[in-house]
Amino acid sequence: MYESRSRPAGDAASVAGSEPEDLGPAIDDLATPIWVFDLVTLRIAWANRAALAFWKADNLAALRDRDFSDAMTPVVRLRLEELERGLRRGERLRETWTLHPDDEAVTVTCFFTPLPREGGSMAMQVEAHVVEDEATLQDRRAVEALRYAATIFLLIQDDGALISFNPLAAAWFPGLSGAQGSLVADILRLEETEARTLLSAMAERRAHSSEVEVPTAEGRRWMLLNARPIPDPLSGKTAYLIGMTDVTDRRRLEEERRHYENTLRQVVETAPVPLVVSRPLDGQLVYANAATADLFGVPVESLIGRPVNGYYLSTDARQEMVDRITEDGAIDRFNVTLCTARGRPFAASVSARIVSFKGEPAILAAITDVEADTVARRVLADALDRQTRLNEAHQEFVSMLSHEFMTPLSVIDGAARRVARRLKGPDEDGESAAWIQRIRDAAGRITHLVSEVLMAARSDNGLLTVTPEPTDVCALVETVVDRHQRIAPDHDIALETCGLAESIAVDPQVVDIVLSNLLSNAIKYSPGAGHIRVKVEGNGDGVAVAVADEGMGIPVNEMDRIFDRFYRCSSSGSIPGTGLGLDITKKLVELHGGVLWAESEYGRGSTFRFTLSTDRGEASTGE
Ligand code: ADP
């Protein structure tokens, strides 16, 4: 019947060993079952013969050993604790209990007498009277159920004084124990207004229900309090049965949900995306956020409750959209033309889902004004179109350059060379030869310029190619150096080669163009005269070339821009140039698996260095 794991196991025999004799043989002979229950060990310590029969025990020792753990539910424990509190106050108590002597419920009216023990622990004498009348049994059963209910019950008089309460009430409100007759509002420490409302409901014999926050053994808790009038069976007067359930967790969850809903509402209200909810059948708008009102140029209130059809340029388009949503449950980026309140049409993209709004199926739609995007896309497409046409024109111009310029230029140069050859001899005219040389120089400069432009265009179109072949690099660089020495006789160009194999796999054309560009720059940017040193070294990976001059040098803050297309240093002044040479040179070197870089001291000269890798197979910018 009873169980207590929280209590220390005491010695049942200590009660049983001394007190049976004290109780006397007369008690043993009584027809009423009487036993001693130890409230520490929660076991029976002694029982008279009638009690042994009641508990269906063969002898006292067997009954003492009986374990009541299974019956010791939390409510039973609460009830026992409350009982113990009463006994400690010296009260003799009468209560109805349902006991299970042999798996069968027996309702008994018990009289409990306190048996305080040395050391302060408590035992009690239990005198049990079996209730046999069926009607009484049913009533008892109802009372028991009330006692064990998981709801706190208080029975109070109509003036608010406490009559009775169940064990759960005593556990939650320890102040109730022994407080019969005191005002419940005071014991529960109800707020004044709450206490008044309860009392006035009771005065009018009304039922009352409210949620109150009260201090309990578990701290401050919210309780749902229900008070309803019932007749007091003893006095016949109107009493009140108060039921209380802890609703703190529910209130906390509700509070959290309210907070969450508020946040969500705020998010939706202030979302920069227009959001609307409409009814699928009649197309009536049931919700629209502020962004929607802005988009359509009307206050939110004038949108709600009106049909959305008016905002579609074509109602067919809306119908098609609704059909698709109904069929698939959703649509994504449906393109449609909408109209503002003033009738201005605009392109929009609508994504929508079927949702439940206030219990009804509804369409939640997010609208994106794509008008601005469409315009921007059109502008971009136009720009792209223009650029493509420009590129085509550029291509045409470049191929025109190569045919219409290069051909006449080589004709001019060839003709000038022939005339020069004829002039050589006995009747050589020195002045004419100088003129012819000027024609050839001018033609050479234009040829160089045109070939730079052509090369840049080929680089843009991925047409620059590198085709390594076994090359006598030493002879090749000598040729290039000689050519430049002839063009610039005032400059002193020194060539130093070392470690070069007889044949190295490089693209001779690339070597020629790169070295020529660097040499002509070295000459150009060393106005007057000066020493130029060209050093060509063979290394395991290919060749390393350095072209050093003692010219004007490059300003420090412009060093990292000299390889940019069309960039010309502030120091280049009136020296002719296009800013294309280094850009092309760098691309060719890189295409050949090498690197090109420059070192310079402004006012004292520059050194350009590059490497070419030999393990570079055929390559092109179009790879
Ligand atoms: P360009 O010589 O046609 O102007 P480049 O691309 O060959 O174009 O060179 C870019 C710029 O780098 C030149 O304008 C010049 O200012 C600077 N530069 C190149 N080589 C030298 C050099 N050897 N000495 C000084 N400045 C140079």
PDB file of N, CA and C and ligand atoms in Angstrom, residues 452 517-518 521-526 549 551-554 562-564 567-572 575-583 600 605-606 608, ligand 1:
ATOM      1  N   GLU A 452      52.583  46.788 -84.647  1.00  0.00           N
ATOM      2  CA  GLU A 452      52.213  46.765 -83.217  1.00  0.00           C
ATOM      3  C   GLU A 452      50.691  46.693 -83.067  1.00  0.00           C
ATOM      4  N   ASN A 517      61.768  45.046 -79.474  1.00  0.00           N
ATOM      5  CA  ASN A 517      60.985  46.025 -78.708  1.00  0.00           C
ATOM      6  C   ASN A 517      61.808  46.615 -77.575  1.00  0.00           C
ATOM      7  N   LEU A 518      62.495  45.724 -76.827  1.00  0.00           N
ATOM      8  CA  LEU A 518      63.259  46.207 -75.672  1.00  0.00           C
ATOM      9  C   LEU A 518      64.439  47.063 -76.119  1.00  0.00           C
ATOM     10  N   ASN A 521      63.227  50.444 -77.377  1.00  0.00           N
ATOM     11  CA  ASN A 521      62.888  51.283 -76.205  1.00  0.00           C
ATOM     12  C   ASN A 521      64.156  51.818 -75.560  1.00  0.00           C
ATOM     13  N   ALA A 522      65.152  50.911 -75.367  1.00  0.00           N
ATOM     14  CA  ALA A 522      66.405  51.317 -74.728  1.00  0.00           C
ATOM     15  C   ALA A 522      67.043  52.466 -75.513  1.00  0.00           C
ATOM     16  N   ILE A 523      66.956  52.363 -76.860  1.00  0.00           N
ATOM     17  CA  ILE A 523      67.533  53.412 -77.713  1.00  0.00           C
ATOM     18  C   ILE A 523      66.698  54.693 -77.580  1.00  0.00           C
ATOM     19  N   LYS A 524      65.333  54.481 -77.724  1.00  0.00           N
ATOM     20  CA  LYS A 524      64.419  55.627 -77.706  1.00  0.00           C
ATOM     21  C   LYS A 524      64.523  56.430 -76.416  1.00  0.00           C
ATOM     22  N   TYR A 525      64.592  55.700 -75.293  1.00  0.00           N
ATOM     23  CA  TYR A 525      64.554  56.400 -74.006  1.00  0.00           C
ATOM     24  C   TYR A 525      65.947  56.691 -73.444  1.00  0.00           C
ATOM     25  N   SER A 526      66.957  56.621 -74.351  1.00  0.00           N
ATOM     26  CA  SER A 526      68.290  57.110 -73.989  1.00  0.00           C
ATOM     27  C   SER A 526      68.617  58.172 -75.042  1.00  0.00           C
ATOM     28  N   ASP A 549      70.009  49.846 -70.198  1.00  0.00           N
ATOM     29  CA  ASP A 549      70.427  51.123 -70.798  1.00  0.00           C
ATOM     30  C   ASP A 549      70.795  52.109 -69.703  1.00  0.00           C
ATOM     31  N   GLY A 551      69.659  55.292 -69.867  1.00  0.00           N
ATOM     32  CA  GLY A 551      68.812  56.406 -70.291  1.00  0.00           C
ATOM     33  C   GLY A 551      68.075  57.093 -69.154  1.00  0.00           C
ATOM     34  N   MET A 552      66.881  57.590 -69.494  1.00  0.00           N
ATOM     35  CA  MET A 552      66.146  58.453 -68.560  1.00  0.00           C
ATOM     36  C   MET A 552      65.529  57.704 -67.369  1.00  0.00           C
ATOM     37  N   GLY A 553      65.413  56.391 -67.485  1.00  0.00           N
ATOM     38  CA  GLY A 553      64.836  55.625 -66.372  1.00  0.00           C
ATOM     39  C   GLY A 553      63.321  55.834 -66.271  1.00  0.00           C
ATOM     40  N   ILE A 554      62.733  55.152 -65.324  1.00  0.00           N
ATOM     41  CA  ILE A 554      61.262  55.180 -65.179  1.00  0.00           C
ATOM     42  C   ILE A 554      60.909  55.698 -63.773  1.00  0.00           C
ATOM     43  N   ILE A 562      53.836  50.323 -66.528  1.00  0.00           N
ATOM     44  CA  ILE A 562      54.449  50.382 -67.861  1.00  0.00           C
ATOM     45  C   ILE A 562      54.037  49.230 -68.777  1.00  0.00           C
ATOM     46  N   PHE A 563      53.554  48.111 -68.176  1.00  0.00           N
ATOM     47  CA  PHE A 563      53.134  46.985 -69.019  1.00  0.00           C
ATOM     48  C   PHE A 563      51.655  47.075 -69.406  1.00  0.00           C
ATOM     49  N   ASP A 564      50.981  48.148 -68.920  1.00  0.00           N
ATOM     50  CA  ASP A 564      49.573  48.327 -69.292  1.00  0.00           C
ATOM     51  C   ASP A 564      49.482  48.827 -70.726  1.00  0.00           C
ATOM     52  N   TYR A 567      49.801  52.620 -71.929  1.00  0.00           N
ATOM     53  CA  TYR A 567      50.373  53.482 -70.886  1.00  0.00           C
ATOM     54  C   TYR A 567      51.722  54.015 -71.332  1.00  0.00           C
ATOM     55  N   ARG A 568      51.877  55.314 -71.174  1.00  0.00           N
ATOM     56  CA  ARG A 568      53.152  55.950 -71.477  1.00  0.00           C
ATOM     57  C   ARG A 568      53.544  56.773 -70.255  1.00  0.00           C
ATOM     58  N   CYS A 569      54.811  56.664 -69.845  1.00  0.00           N
ATOM     59  CA  CYS A 569      55.238  57.363 -68.632  1.00  0.00           C
ATOM     60  C   CYS A 569      55.224  58.866 -68.861  1.00  0.00           C
ATOM     61  N   SER A 570      55.032  59.576 -67.733  1.00  0.00           N
ATOM     62  CA  SER A 570      55.030  61.043 -67.808  1.00  0.00           C
ATOM     63  C   SER A 570      56.363  61.544 -68.341  1.00  0.00           C
ATOM     64  N   SER A 571      57.423  60.695 -68.141  1.00  0.00           N
ATOM     65  CA  SER A 571      58.762  61.125 -68.548  1.00  0.00           C
ATOM     66  C   SER A 571      58.991  60.976 -70.050  1.00  0.00           C
ATOM     67  N   SER A 572      58.088  60.259 -70.774  1.00  0.00           N
ATOM     68  CA  SER A 572      58.389  60.006 -72.199  1.00  0.00           C
ATOM     69  C   SER A 572      58.252  61.258 -73.071  1.00  0.00           C
ATOM     70  N   ILE A 575      58.848  61.954 -77.018  1.00  0.00           N
ATOM     71  CA  ILE A 575      59.390  60.765 -77.702  1.00  0.00           C
ATOM     72  C   ILE A 575      58.214  59.997 -78.305  1.00  0.00           C
ATOM     73  N   PRO A 576      58.228  59.696 -79.613  1.00  0.00           N
ATOM     74  CA  PRO A 576      57.063  59.041 -80.222  1.00  0.00           C
ATOM     75  C   PRO A 576      56.859  57.625 -79.673  1.00  0.00           C
ATOM     76  N   GLY A 577      55.625  57.208 -79.632  1.00  0.00           N
ATOM     77  CA  GLY A 577      55.324  55.856 -79.122  1.00  0.00           C
ATOM     78  C   GLY A 577      53.823  55.684 -78.976  1.00  0.00           C
ATOM     79  N   THR A 578      53.414  54.435 -78.793  1.00  0.00           N
ATOM     80  CA  THR A 578      51.978  54.130 -78.702  1.00  0.00           C
ATOM     81  C   THR A 578      51.580  53.569 -77.336  1.00  0.00           C
ATOM     82  N   GLY A 579      52.548  53.098 -76.571  1.00  0.00           N
ATOM     83  CA  GLY A 579      52.206  52.442 -75.297  1.00  0.00           C
ATOM     84  C   GLY A 579      51.741  51.016 -75.523  1.00  0.00           C
ATOM     85  N   LEU A 580      51.993  50.490 -76.731  1.00  0.00           N
ATOM     86  CA  LEU A 580      51.540  49.126 -77.039  1.00  0.00           C
ATOM     87  C   LEU A 580      52.655  48.090 -76.884  1.00  0.00           C
ATOM     88  N   GLY A 581      53.931  48.575 -77.101  1.00  0.00           N
ATOM     89  CA  GLY A 581      55.072  47.655 -77.203  1.00  0.00           C
ATOM     90  C   GLY A 581      55.215  46.709 -76.017  1.00  0.00           C
ATOM     91  N   LEU A 582      55.278  47.248 -74.791  1.00  0.00           N
ATOM     92  CA  LEU A 582      55.538  46.391 -73.622  1.00  0.00           C
ATOM     93  C   LEU A 582      54.375  45.446 -73.351  1.00  0.00           C
ATOM     94  N   ASP A 583      53.167  45.919 -73.688  1.00  0.00           N
ATOM     95  CA  ASP A 583      51.990  45.060 -73.479  1.00  0.00           C
ATOM     96  C   ASP A 583      52.106  43.801 -74.344  1.00  0.00           C
ATOM     97  N   SER A 600      64.572  49.763 -62.599  1.00  0.00           N
ATOM     98  CA  SER A 600      64.967  51.068 -63.118  1.00  0.00           C
ATOM     99  C   SER A 600      65.314  52.025 -61.993  1.00  0.00           C
ATOM    100  N   GLY A 605      68.771  55.062 -65.730  1.00  0.00           N
ATOM    101  CA  GLY A 605      68.687  53.946 -66.677  1.00  0.00           C
ATOM    102  C   GLY A 605      67.771  52.829 -66.213  1.00  0.00           C
ATOM    103  N   SER A 606      67.535  51.909 -67.173  1.00  0.00           N
ATOM    104  CA  SER A 606      66.609  50.809 -66.874  1.00  0.00           C
ATOM    105  C   SER A 606      67.182  49.492 -67.382  1.00  0.00           C
ATOM    106  N   PHE A 608      65.609  45.740 -68.555  1.00  0.00           N
ATOM    107  CA  PHE A 608      64.454  44.860 -68.776  1.00  0.00           C
ATOM    108  C   PHE A 608      64.982  43.448 -68.909  1.00  0.00           C
TER     109      PHE A 608
HETATM  110  P1  ADP B   1      55.971  53.189 -76.154  1.00  0.00           P
HETATM  111  O1  ADP B   1      57.426  53.035 -76.095  1.00  0.00           O
HETATM  112  O2  ADP B   1      55.406  52.988 -77.511  1.00  0.00           O
HETATM  113  O3  ADP B   1      55.454  54.392 -75.484  1.00  0.00           O
HETATM  114  P2  ADP B   1      55.921  50.801 -74.511  1.00  0.00           P
HETATM  115  O4  ADP B   1      54.786  49.938 -74.135  1.00  0.00           O
HETATM  116  O5  ADP B   1      57.053  50.137 -75.250  1.00  0.00           O
HETATM  117  O6  ADP B   1      55.313  52.019 -75.333  1.00  0.00           O
HETATM  118  O7  ADP B   1      56.498  51.418 -73.215  1.00  0.00           O
HETATM  119  C1  ADP B   1      55.610  51.983 -72.259  1.00  0.00           C
HETATM  120  C2  ADP B   1      56.283  53.150 -71.536  1.00  0.00           C
HETATM  121  O8  ADP B   1      57.318  52.655 -70.690  1.00  0.00           O
HETATM  122  C3  ADP B   1      56.954  54.099 -72.438  1.00  0.00           C
HETATM  123  O9  ADP B   1      56.095  55.107 -72.910  1.00  0.00           O
HETATM  124  C4  ADP B   1      58.041  54.663 -71.553  1.00  0.00           C
HETATM  125  O10 ADP B   1      57.572  55.777 -70.825  1.00  0.00           O
HETATM  126  C5  ADP B   1      58.382  53.539 -70.610  1.00  0.00           C
HETATM  127  N1  ADP B   1      59.610  52.813 -71.036  1.00  0.00           N
HETATM  128  C6  ADP B   1      59.686  51.642 -71.731  1.00  0.00           C
HETATM  129  N2  ADP B   1      60.950  51.268 -71.885  1.00  0.00           N
HETATM  130  C7  ADP B   1      61.708  52.213 -71.293  1.00  0.00           C
HETATM  131  C8  ADP B   1      63.127  52.393 -71.092  1.00  0.00           C
HETATM  132  N3  ADP B   1      64.019  51.520 -71.575  1.00  0.00           N
HETATM  133  N4  ADP B   1      63.551  53.501 -70.416  1.00  0.00           N
HETATM  134  C9  ADP B   1      62.653  54.363 -69.908  1.00  0.00           C
HETATM  135  N5  ADP B   1      61.324  54.273 -70.068  1.00  0.00           N
HETATM  136  C10 ADP B   1      60.853  53.198 -70.735  1.00  0.00           C
END
